[in-house]
Short mmCIF file of C-alpha atoms in Angstrom, two decimals:
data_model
loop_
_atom_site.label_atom_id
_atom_site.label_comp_id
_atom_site.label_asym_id
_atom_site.label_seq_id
_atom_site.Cartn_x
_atom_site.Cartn_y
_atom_site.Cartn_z
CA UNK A 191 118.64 115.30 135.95
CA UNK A 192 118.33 118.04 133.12
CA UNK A 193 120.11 116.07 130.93
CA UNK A 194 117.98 112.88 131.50
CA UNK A 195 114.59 115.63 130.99
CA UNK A 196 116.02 116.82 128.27
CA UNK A 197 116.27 113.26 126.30
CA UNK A 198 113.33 112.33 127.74
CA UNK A 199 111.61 115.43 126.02
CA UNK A 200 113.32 114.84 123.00
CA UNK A 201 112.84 110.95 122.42
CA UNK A 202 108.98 111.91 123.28
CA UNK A 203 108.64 115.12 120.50
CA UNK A 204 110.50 112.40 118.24
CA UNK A 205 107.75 109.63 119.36
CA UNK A 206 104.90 111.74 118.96
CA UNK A 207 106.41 113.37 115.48
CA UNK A 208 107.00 109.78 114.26
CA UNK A 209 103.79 108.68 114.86
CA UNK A 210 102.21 112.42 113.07
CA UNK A 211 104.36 111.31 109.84
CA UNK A 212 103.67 107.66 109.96
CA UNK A 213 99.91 107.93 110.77
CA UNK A 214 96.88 106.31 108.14
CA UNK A 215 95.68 109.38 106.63
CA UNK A 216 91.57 110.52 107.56
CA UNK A 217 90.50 109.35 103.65
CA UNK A 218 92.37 105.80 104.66
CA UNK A 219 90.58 105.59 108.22
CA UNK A 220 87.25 106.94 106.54
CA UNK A 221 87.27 103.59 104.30
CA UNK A 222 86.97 101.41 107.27
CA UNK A 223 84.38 103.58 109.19
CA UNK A 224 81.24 103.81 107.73
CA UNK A 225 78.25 104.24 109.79
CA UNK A 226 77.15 101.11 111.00
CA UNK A 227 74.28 102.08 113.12
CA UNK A 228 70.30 101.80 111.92
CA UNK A 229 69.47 105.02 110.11
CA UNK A 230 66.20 104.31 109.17
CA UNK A 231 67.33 103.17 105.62
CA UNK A 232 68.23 106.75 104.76
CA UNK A 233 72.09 107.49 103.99
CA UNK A 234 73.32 103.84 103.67
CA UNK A 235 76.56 103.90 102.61
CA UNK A 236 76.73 100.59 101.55
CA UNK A 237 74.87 101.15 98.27
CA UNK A 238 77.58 103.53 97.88
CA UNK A 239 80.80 103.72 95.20
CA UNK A 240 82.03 107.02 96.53
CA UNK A 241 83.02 107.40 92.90
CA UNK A 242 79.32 107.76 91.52
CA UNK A 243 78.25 110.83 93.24
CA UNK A 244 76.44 113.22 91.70
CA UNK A 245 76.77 116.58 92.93
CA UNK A 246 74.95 118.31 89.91
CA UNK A 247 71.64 117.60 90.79
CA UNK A 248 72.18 117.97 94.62
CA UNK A 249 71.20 121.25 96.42
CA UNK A 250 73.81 123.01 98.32
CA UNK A 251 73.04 123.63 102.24
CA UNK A 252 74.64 126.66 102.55
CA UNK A 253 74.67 129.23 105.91
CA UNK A 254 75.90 132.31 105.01
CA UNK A 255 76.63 133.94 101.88
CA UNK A 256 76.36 131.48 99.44
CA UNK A 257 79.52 133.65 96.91
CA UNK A 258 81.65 133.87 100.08
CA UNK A 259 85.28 133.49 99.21
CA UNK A 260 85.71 130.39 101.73
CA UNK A 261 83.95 127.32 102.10
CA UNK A 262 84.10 125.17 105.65
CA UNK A 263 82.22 121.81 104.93
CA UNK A 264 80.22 120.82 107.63
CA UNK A 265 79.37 117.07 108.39
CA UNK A 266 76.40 116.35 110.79
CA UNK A 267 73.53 114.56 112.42
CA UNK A 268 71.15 116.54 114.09
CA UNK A 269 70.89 113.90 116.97
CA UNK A 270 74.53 113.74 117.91
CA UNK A 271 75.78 115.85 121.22
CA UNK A 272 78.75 116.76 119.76
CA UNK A 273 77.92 118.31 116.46
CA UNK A 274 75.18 120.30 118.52
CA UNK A 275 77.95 121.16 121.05
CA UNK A 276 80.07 122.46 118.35
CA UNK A 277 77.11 124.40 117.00
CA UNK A 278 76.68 126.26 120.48
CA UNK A 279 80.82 126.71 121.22
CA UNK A 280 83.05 127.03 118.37
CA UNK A 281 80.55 127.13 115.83
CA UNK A 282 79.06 129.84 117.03
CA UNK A 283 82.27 131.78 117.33
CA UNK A 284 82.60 130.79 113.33
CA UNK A 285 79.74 131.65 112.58
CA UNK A 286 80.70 135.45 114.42
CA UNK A 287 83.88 136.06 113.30
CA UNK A 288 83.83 134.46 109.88
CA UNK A 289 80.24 133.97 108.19
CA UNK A 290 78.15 137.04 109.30
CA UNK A 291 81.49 138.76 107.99
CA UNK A 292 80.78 137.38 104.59
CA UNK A 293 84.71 135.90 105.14
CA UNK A 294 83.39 132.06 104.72
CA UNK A 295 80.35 130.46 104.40
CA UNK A 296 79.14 126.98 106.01
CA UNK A 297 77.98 124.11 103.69
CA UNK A 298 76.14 121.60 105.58
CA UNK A 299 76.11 117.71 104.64
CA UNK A 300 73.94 115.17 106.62
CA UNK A 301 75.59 112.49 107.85
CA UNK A 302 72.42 111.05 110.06
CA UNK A 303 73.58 107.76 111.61
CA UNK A 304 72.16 107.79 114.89
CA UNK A 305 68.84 106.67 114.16
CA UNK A 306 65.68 106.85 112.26
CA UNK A 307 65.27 110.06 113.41
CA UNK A 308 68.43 111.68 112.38
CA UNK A 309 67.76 110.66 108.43
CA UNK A 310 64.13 111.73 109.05
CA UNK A 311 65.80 115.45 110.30
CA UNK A 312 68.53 115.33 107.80
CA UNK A 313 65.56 114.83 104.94
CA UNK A 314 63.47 118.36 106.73
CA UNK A 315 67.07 120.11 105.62
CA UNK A 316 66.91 119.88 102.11
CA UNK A 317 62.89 120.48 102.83
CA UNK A 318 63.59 123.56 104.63
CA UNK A 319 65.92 124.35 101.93
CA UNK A 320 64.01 124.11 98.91
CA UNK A 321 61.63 127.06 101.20
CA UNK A 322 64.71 128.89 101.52
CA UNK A 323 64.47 128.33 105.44
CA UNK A 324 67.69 125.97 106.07
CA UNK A 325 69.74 128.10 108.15
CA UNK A 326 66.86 128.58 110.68
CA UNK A 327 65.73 124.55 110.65
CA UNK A 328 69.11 123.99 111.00
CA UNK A 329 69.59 126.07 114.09
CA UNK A 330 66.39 125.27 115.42
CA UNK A 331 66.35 121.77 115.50
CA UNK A 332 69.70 121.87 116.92
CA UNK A 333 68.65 124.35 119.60
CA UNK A 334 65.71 122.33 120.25
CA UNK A 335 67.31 118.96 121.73
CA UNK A 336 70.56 121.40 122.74
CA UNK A 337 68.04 123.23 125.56
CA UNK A 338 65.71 120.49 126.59
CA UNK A 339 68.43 117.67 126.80
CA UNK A 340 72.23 117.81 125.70
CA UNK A 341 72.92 121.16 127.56
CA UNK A 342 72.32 119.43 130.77
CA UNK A 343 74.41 116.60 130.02
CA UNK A 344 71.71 114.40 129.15
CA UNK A 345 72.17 112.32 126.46
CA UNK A 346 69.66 109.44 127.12
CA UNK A 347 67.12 110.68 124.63
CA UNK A 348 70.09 110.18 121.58
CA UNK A 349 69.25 106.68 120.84
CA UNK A 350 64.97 107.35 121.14
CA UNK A 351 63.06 108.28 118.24
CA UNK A 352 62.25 111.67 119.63
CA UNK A 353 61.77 113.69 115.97
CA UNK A 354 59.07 112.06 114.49
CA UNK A 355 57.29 114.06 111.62
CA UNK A 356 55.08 115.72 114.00
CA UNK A 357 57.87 117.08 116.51
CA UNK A 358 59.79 118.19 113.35
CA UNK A 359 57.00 120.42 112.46
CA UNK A 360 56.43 121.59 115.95
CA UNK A 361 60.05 122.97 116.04
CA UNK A 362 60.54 124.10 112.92
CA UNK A 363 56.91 124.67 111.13
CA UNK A 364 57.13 128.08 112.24
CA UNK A 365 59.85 129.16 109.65
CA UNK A 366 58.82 128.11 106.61
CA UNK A 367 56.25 129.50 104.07
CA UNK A 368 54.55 126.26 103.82
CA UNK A 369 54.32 123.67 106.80
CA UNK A 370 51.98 121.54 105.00
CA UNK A 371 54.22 121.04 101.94
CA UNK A 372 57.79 120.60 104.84
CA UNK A 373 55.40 117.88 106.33
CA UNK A 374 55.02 116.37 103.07
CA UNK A 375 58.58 116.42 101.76
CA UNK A 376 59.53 115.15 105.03
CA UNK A 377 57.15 112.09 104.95
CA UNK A 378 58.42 111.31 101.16
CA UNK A 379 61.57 109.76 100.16
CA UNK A 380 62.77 112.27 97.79
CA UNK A 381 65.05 113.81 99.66
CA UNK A 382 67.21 110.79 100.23
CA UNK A 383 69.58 111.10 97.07
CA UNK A 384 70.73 114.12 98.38
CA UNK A 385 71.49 112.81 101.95
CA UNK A 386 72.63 109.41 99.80
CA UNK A 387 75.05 112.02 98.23
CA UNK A 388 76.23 114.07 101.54
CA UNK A 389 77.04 110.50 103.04
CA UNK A 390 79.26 109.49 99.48
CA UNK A 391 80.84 113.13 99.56
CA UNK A 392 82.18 112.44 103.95
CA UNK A 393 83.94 108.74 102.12
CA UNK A 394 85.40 110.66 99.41
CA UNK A 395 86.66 113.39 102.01
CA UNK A 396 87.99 111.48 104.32
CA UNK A 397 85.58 112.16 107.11
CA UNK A 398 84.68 109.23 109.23
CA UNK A 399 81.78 110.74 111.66
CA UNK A 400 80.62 113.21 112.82
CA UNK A 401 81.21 116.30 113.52
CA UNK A 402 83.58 116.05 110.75
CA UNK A 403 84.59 119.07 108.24
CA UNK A 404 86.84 119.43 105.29
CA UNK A 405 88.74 123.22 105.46
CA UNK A 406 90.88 123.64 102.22
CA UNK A 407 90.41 119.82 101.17
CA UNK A 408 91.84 118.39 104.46
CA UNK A 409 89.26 116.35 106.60
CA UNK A 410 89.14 117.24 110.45
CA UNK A 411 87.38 114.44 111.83
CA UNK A 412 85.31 115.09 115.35
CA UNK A 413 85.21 117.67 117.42
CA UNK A 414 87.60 120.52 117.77
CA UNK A 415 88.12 123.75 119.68
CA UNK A 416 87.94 127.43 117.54
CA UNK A 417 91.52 128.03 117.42
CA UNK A 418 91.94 124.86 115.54
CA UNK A 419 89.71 126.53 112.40
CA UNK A 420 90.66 129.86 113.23
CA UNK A 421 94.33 128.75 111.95
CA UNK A 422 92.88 126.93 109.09
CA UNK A 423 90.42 129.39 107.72
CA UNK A 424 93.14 132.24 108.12
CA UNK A 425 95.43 130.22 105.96
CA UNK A 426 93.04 129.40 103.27
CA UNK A 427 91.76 133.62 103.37
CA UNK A 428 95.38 134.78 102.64
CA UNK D 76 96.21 82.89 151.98
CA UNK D 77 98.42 84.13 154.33
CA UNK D 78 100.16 85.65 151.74
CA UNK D 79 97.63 87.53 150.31
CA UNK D 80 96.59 88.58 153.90
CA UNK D 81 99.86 90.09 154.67
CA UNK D 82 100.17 91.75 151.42
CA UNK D 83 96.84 93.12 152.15
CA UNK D 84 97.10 94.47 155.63
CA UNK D 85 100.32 95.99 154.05
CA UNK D 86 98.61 98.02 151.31
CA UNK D 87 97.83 100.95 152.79
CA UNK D 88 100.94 101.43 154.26
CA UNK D 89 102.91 100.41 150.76
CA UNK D 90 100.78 102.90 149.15
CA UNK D 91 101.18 106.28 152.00
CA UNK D 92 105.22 105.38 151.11
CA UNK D 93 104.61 104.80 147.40
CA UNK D 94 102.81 108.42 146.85
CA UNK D 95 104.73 110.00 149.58
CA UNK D 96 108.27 108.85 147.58
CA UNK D 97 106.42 110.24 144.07
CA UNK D 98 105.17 113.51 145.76
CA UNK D 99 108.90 113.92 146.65
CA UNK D 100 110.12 113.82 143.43
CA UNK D 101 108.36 117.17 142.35
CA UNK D 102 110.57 118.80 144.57
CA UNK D 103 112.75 119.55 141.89
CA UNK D 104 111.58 121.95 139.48
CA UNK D 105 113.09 119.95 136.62
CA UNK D 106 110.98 117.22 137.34
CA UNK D 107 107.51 119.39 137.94
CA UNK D 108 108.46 121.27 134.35
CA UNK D 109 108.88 117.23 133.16
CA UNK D 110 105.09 116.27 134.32
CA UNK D 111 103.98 119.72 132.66
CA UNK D 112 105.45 118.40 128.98
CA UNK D 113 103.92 115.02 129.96
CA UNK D 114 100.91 115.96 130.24
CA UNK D 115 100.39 118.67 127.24
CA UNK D 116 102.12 115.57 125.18
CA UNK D 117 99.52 112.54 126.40
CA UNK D 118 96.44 115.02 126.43
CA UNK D 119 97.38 116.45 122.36
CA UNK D 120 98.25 112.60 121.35
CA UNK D 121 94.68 111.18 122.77
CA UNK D 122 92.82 114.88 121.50
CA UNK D 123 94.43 114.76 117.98
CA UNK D 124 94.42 111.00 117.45
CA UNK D 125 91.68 110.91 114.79
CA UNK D 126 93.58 114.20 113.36
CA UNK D 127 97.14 113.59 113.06
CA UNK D 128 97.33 113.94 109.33
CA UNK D 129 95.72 117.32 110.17
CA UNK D 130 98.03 118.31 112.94
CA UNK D 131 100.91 117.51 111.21
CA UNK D 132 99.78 119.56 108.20
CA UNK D 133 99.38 122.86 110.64
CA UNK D 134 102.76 122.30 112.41
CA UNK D 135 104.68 121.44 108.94
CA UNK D 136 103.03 123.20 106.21
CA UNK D 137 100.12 126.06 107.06
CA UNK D 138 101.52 129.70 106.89
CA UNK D 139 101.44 130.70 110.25
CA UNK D 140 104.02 131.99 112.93
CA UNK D 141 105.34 128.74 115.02
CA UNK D 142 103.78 129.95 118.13
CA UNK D 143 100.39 130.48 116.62
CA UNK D 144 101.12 126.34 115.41
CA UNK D 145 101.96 125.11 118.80
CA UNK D 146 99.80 126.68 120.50
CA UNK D 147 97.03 125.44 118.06
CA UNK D 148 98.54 122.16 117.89
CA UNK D 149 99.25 121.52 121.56
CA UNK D 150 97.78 124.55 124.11
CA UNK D 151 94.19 125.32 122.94
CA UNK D 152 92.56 121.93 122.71
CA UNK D 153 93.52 120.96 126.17
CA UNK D 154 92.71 124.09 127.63
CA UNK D 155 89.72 124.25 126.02
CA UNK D 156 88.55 120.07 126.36
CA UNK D 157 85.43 120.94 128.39
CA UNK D 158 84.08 122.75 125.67
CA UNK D 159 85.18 120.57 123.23
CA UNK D 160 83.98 117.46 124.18
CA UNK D 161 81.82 116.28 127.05
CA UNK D 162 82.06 116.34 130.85
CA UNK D 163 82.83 113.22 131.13
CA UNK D 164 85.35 112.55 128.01
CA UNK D 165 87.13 115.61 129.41
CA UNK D 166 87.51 114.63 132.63
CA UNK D 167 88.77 111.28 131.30
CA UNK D 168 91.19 112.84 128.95
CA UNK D 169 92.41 115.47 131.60
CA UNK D 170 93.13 112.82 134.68
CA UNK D 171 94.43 110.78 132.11
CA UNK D 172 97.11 113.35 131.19
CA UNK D 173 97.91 114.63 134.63
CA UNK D 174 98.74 110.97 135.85
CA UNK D 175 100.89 110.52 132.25
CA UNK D 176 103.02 113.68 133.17
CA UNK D 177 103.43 112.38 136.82
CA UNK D 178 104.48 108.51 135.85
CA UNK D 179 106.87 110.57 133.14
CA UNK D 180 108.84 112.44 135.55
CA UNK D 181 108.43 109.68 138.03
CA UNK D 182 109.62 107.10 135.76
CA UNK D 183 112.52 109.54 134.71
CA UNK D 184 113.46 109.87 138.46
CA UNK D 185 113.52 106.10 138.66
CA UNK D 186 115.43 105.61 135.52
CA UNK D 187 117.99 108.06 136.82
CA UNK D 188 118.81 106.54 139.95
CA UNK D 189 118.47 103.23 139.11
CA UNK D 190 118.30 102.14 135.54
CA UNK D 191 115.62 99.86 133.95
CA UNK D 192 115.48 97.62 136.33
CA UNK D 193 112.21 96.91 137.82
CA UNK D 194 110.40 99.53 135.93
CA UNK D 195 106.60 98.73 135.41
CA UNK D 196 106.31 98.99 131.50
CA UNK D 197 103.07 96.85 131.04
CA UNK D 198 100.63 99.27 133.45
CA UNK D 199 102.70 102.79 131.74
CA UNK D 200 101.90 101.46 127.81
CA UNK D 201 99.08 99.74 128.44
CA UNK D 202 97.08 102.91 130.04
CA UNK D 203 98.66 104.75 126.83
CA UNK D 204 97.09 102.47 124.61
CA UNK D 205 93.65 102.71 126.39
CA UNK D 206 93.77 106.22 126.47
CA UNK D 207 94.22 106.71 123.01
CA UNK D 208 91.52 104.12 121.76
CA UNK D 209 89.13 105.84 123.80
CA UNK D 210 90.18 109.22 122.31
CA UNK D 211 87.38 111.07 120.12
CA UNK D 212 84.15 111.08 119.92
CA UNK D 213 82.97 107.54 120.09
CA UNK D 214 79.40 108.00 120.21
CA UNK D 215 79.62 110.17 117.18
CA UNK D 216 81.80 107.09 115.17
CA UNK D 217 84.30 109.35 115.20
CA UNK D 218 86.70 107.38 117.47
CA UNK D 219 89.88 104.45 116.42
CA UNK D 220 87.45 101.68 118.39
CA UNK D 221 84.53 101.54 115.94
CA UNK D 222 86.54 100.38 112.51
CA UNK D 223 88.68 98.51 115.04
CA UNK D 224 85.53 96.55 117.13
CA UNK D 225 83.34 96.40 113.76
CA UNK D 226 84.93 93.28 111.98
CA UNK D 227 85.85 92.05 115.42
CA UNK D 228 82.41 92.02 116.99
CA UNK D 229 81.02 91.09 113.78
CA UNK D 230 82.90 87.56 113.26
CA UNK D 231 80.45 86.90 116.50
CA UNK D 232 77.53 88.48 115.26
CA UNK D 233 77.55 91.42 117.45
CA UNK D 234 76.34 94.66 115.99
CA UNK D 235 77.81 97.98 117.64
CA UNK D 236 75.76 100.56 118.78
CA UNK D 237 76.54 103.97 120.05
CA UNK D 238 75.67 103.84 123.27
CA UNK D 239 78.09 100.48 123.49
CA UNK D 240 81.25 102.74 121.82
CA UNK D 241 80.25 105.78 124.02
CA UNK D 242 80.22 103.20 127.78
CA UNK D 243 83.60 101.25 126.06
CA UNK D 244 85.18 104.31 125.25
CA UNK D 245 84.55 105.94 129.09
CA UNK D 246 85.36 102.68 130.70
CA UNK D 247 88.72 102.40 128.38
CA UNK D 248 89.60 105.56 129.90
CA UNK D 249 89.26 104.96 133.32
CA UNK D 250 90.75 101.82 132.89
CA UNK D 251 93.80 103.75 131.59
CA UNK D 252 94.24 106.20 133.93
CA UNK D 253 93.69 103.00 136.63
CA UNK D 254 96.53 101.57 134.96
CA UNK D 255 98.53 104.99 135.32
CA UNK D 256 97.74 105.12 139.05
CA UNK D 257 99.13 101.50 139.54
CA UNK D 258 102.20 102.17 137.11
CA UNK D 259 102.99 105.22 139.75
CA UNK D 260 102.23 102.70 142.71
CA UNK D 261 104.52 100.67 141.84
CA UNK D 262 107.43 103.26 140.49
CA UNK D 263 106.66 105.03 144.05
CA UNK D 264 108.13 102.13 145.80
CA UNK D 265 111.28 102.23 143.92
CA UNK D 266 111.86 105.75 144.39
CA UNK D 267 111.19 105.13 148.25
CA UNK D 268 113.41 102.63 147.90
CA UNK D 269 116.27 104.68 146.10
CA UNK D 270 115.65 107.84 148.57
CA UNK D 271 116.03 106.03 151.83
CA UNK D 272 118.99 104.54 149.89
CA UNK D 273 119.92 108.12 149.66
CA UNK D 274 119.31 109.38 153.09
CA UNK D 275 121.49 106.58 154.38
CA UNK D 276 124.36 107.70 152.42
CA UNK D 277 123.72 110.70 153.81
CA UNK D 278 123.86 109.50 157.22
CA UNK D 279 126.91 107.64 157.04
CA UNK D 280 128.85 110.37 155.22
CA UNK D 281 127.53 112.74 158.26
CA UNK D 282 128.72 110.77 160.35
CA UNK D 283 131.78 110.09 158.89
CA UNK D 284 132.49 113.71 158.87
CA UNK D 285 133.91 113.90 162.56
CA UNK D 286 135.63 110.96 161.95
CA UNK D 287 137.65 112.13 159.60
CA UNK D 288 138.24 115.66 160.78
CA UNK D 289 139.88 113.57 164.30
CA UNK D 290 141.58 111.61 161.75
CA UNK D 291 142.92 114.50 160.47
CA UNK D 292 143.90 116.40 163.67
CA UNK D 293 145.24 112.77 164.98
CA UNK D 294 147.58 112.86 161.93
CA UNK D 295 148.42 116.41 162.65
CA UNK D 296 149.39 115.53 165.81
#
């Protein structure tokens, strides 16, 4: 019998390390998934060559110290339960141990997919931004669905066009200088070179969804638990 | 129709001997500590699936102490799936892995004592396959089955949506660990099979025992 467990464990650590070395890399599975769902128009990657982007003229979405040694890319859409499930788990232990330590800081790229909604959110970032009030949009529009929805386990309001302009402002109005001139931004398209950009940037990374992030150049598409960064960013801060 | 009635009415009783015959198997400890490597192996392969280029680069290349790689690699993400994804992808992803470790070790047991023969490969690979698909986050388009159902659905003129991926990807993973359950049905009955077997051996040998030892004394005498 030990002999038999023994080959059976190593034929399966072979398998399984086979299929690590032979696998399509995340920039080769990235090609074939673009979003595909309605976005409102905003972010559509199909007007895209991921070689034309143009990161001069885009503003960074930064949370945290903006000079910090480290930077973890962030991919999200502020409508999808797993980015905002991130934000409240390992994010937050991130955000703890590395960012309010001035170790790393967070750049944030939309990647709204979900629905009109999501590129109509992703567009109140930059807005937010240019106020210098990203950080708190960011955490309060993903608090805002987090408590009255996801935390529960609810996800049937993902796929309804819950943050219209109005709702935006209601959340987040409150933390900016100027709601009137958020409202504004929000309602105009001239946000949506940047997003246009942020969607380019996930192709040419190698991330296919989201959440996705790129530590030290590599893609980590989905989801993941903190120990999974925690290796990655103490690597990269040596 | 007979047929099926019989096999019917014998179901339940098939199955008490199937899972009865499998539960036996984990009496040896080599066998439990085979399900245990089973299952940390299925859960990382369906967890890391969108990842593997990543994985691979923290077991093989980031400056770290092995331990701190394995258990990044394999430990933390399934002991830490409810937080990572949601209630109902971690449920999916942990019953799929428990009933992967327990067709492992019963499959082993089978092989063992009996060879290929007979050994259900479709339900064991198939419920692999599903699992794995249904890995990630779907509804996010972070999962294998949107680039793979895209130009599919689209040569029919079906657009995916979320929700669709998200329902596929939950039903993909019940379907695999149905599959599991049935592979371990069915690799149940052989063991029962190869244990009575056994305990017939057994018998005859006991009772060959006195036989021989008057043999012996006859001869002595």
């Amino acid at each position: 019998m030990n002999r038999i467990a023994i080959w059976t464990v190593v034929i399966l650590g072979g398998l399984f390390a086979l299929f690590m070395l032979t696998a399509p890399t995340a920039e080769e599975a990235a090609k074939n998934n673009a979003p595909s769902v309605d976005n409102g128009g905003i972010g559509n990657t199909s007007l895209f060559d991921s070689d034309s982007v143009d990161l001069d003229s885009k503003p960074k979405l930064f949370i945290g110290d903006p000079d910090a040694p480290v930077t973890l890319v962030e991919y999200g859409d502020f409508k999808c339960p797993s980015c905002n499930s991130f934000h409240h788990q390992a994010g937050q232990r991130i955000r703890e141990e590395y960012v309010d330590t001035g170790k790393i800081n967070i750049e944030f790229r939309n990647y709204p997919f979900i629905g009109p909604d999501s590129g109509r959110a992703a567009r109140g970032a930059y807005c937010a931004n240019s106020q210098g009030a990203f950080t708190a949009y960011h955490d309060a529009v993903y608090n805002d669905i987090w408590d009255s929805n996801y935390v529960r386990g609810d996800y049937s309001v993902e796929y309804s066009d819950i943050y219209s302009v109005d709702k935006i402002l209601e959340v987040t109005g409150g933390l900016v200088d100027d709601p009137a001139a958020l409202r504004t931004c929000i309602e105009s398209t001239g946000q949506d070179g940047h997003i246009d950009t942020d969607i380019a940037l996930a192709r040419q990374d190698g991330v296919s969804g989201t959440p996705g992030f790129v530590i030290d150049g590599r893609p980590l598409n989905g989801p993941s638990n903190f120990s999974t960064f925690k290796v990655l960013l103490d690597a990269q801060l040596r | 129709m007979d047929k099926l009635k019989k096999h019917i009415n014998s179901l339940p009783f098939k199955t008490r001997v199937s899972f009865v015959a499998a539960a036996k198997v984990f009496l040896n400890p080599g066998y439990v500590a085979l399900a245990f490597v089973g299952v940390i192996l299925s859960a990382s392969l369906v967890i890391w699936s969108l990842n593997l280029d990543l994985a691979r680069f923290i077991l093989f290349e980031v400056d770290q102490p092995l331990g701190i790689k394995l258990q990044t690699v394999l430990w933390d993400p399934y002991w830490n799936v409810f937080t990572t994804f949601d209630s109902i992808q971690a449920f999916g992803i942990v019953l799929f892995s428990f009933l992967f470790g327990l067709n492992l070790s019963v499959i082993t047991y089978v092989l063992k004592n009996q060879g290929l023969k007979n050994i259900p490969k479709k339900s064991s690979f198939g419920g692999t396959v599903f699992a794995v698909l249904a890995g990630g986050c779907v509804a996010c388009g972070t999962s294998i089955l949107a680039p793979l159902l895209t130009p599919l659905l689209g040569i029919f003129g079906v657009a995916l949506s979320g929700t669709f991926l998200r329902e596929l990807a939950t039903w993909l993973n019940w379907a695999a660990s149905i599959l599991i359950v049935f592979s371990i049905y069915k690799l149940g009955l052989l063991a029962a099979t190869i244990q009575s077997k056994r305990k017939l051996d057994n018998g005859h040998r006991s009772h060959k025992k006195p036989d021989s030892a008057e043999q012996d004394s006859a001869t002595k005498e």
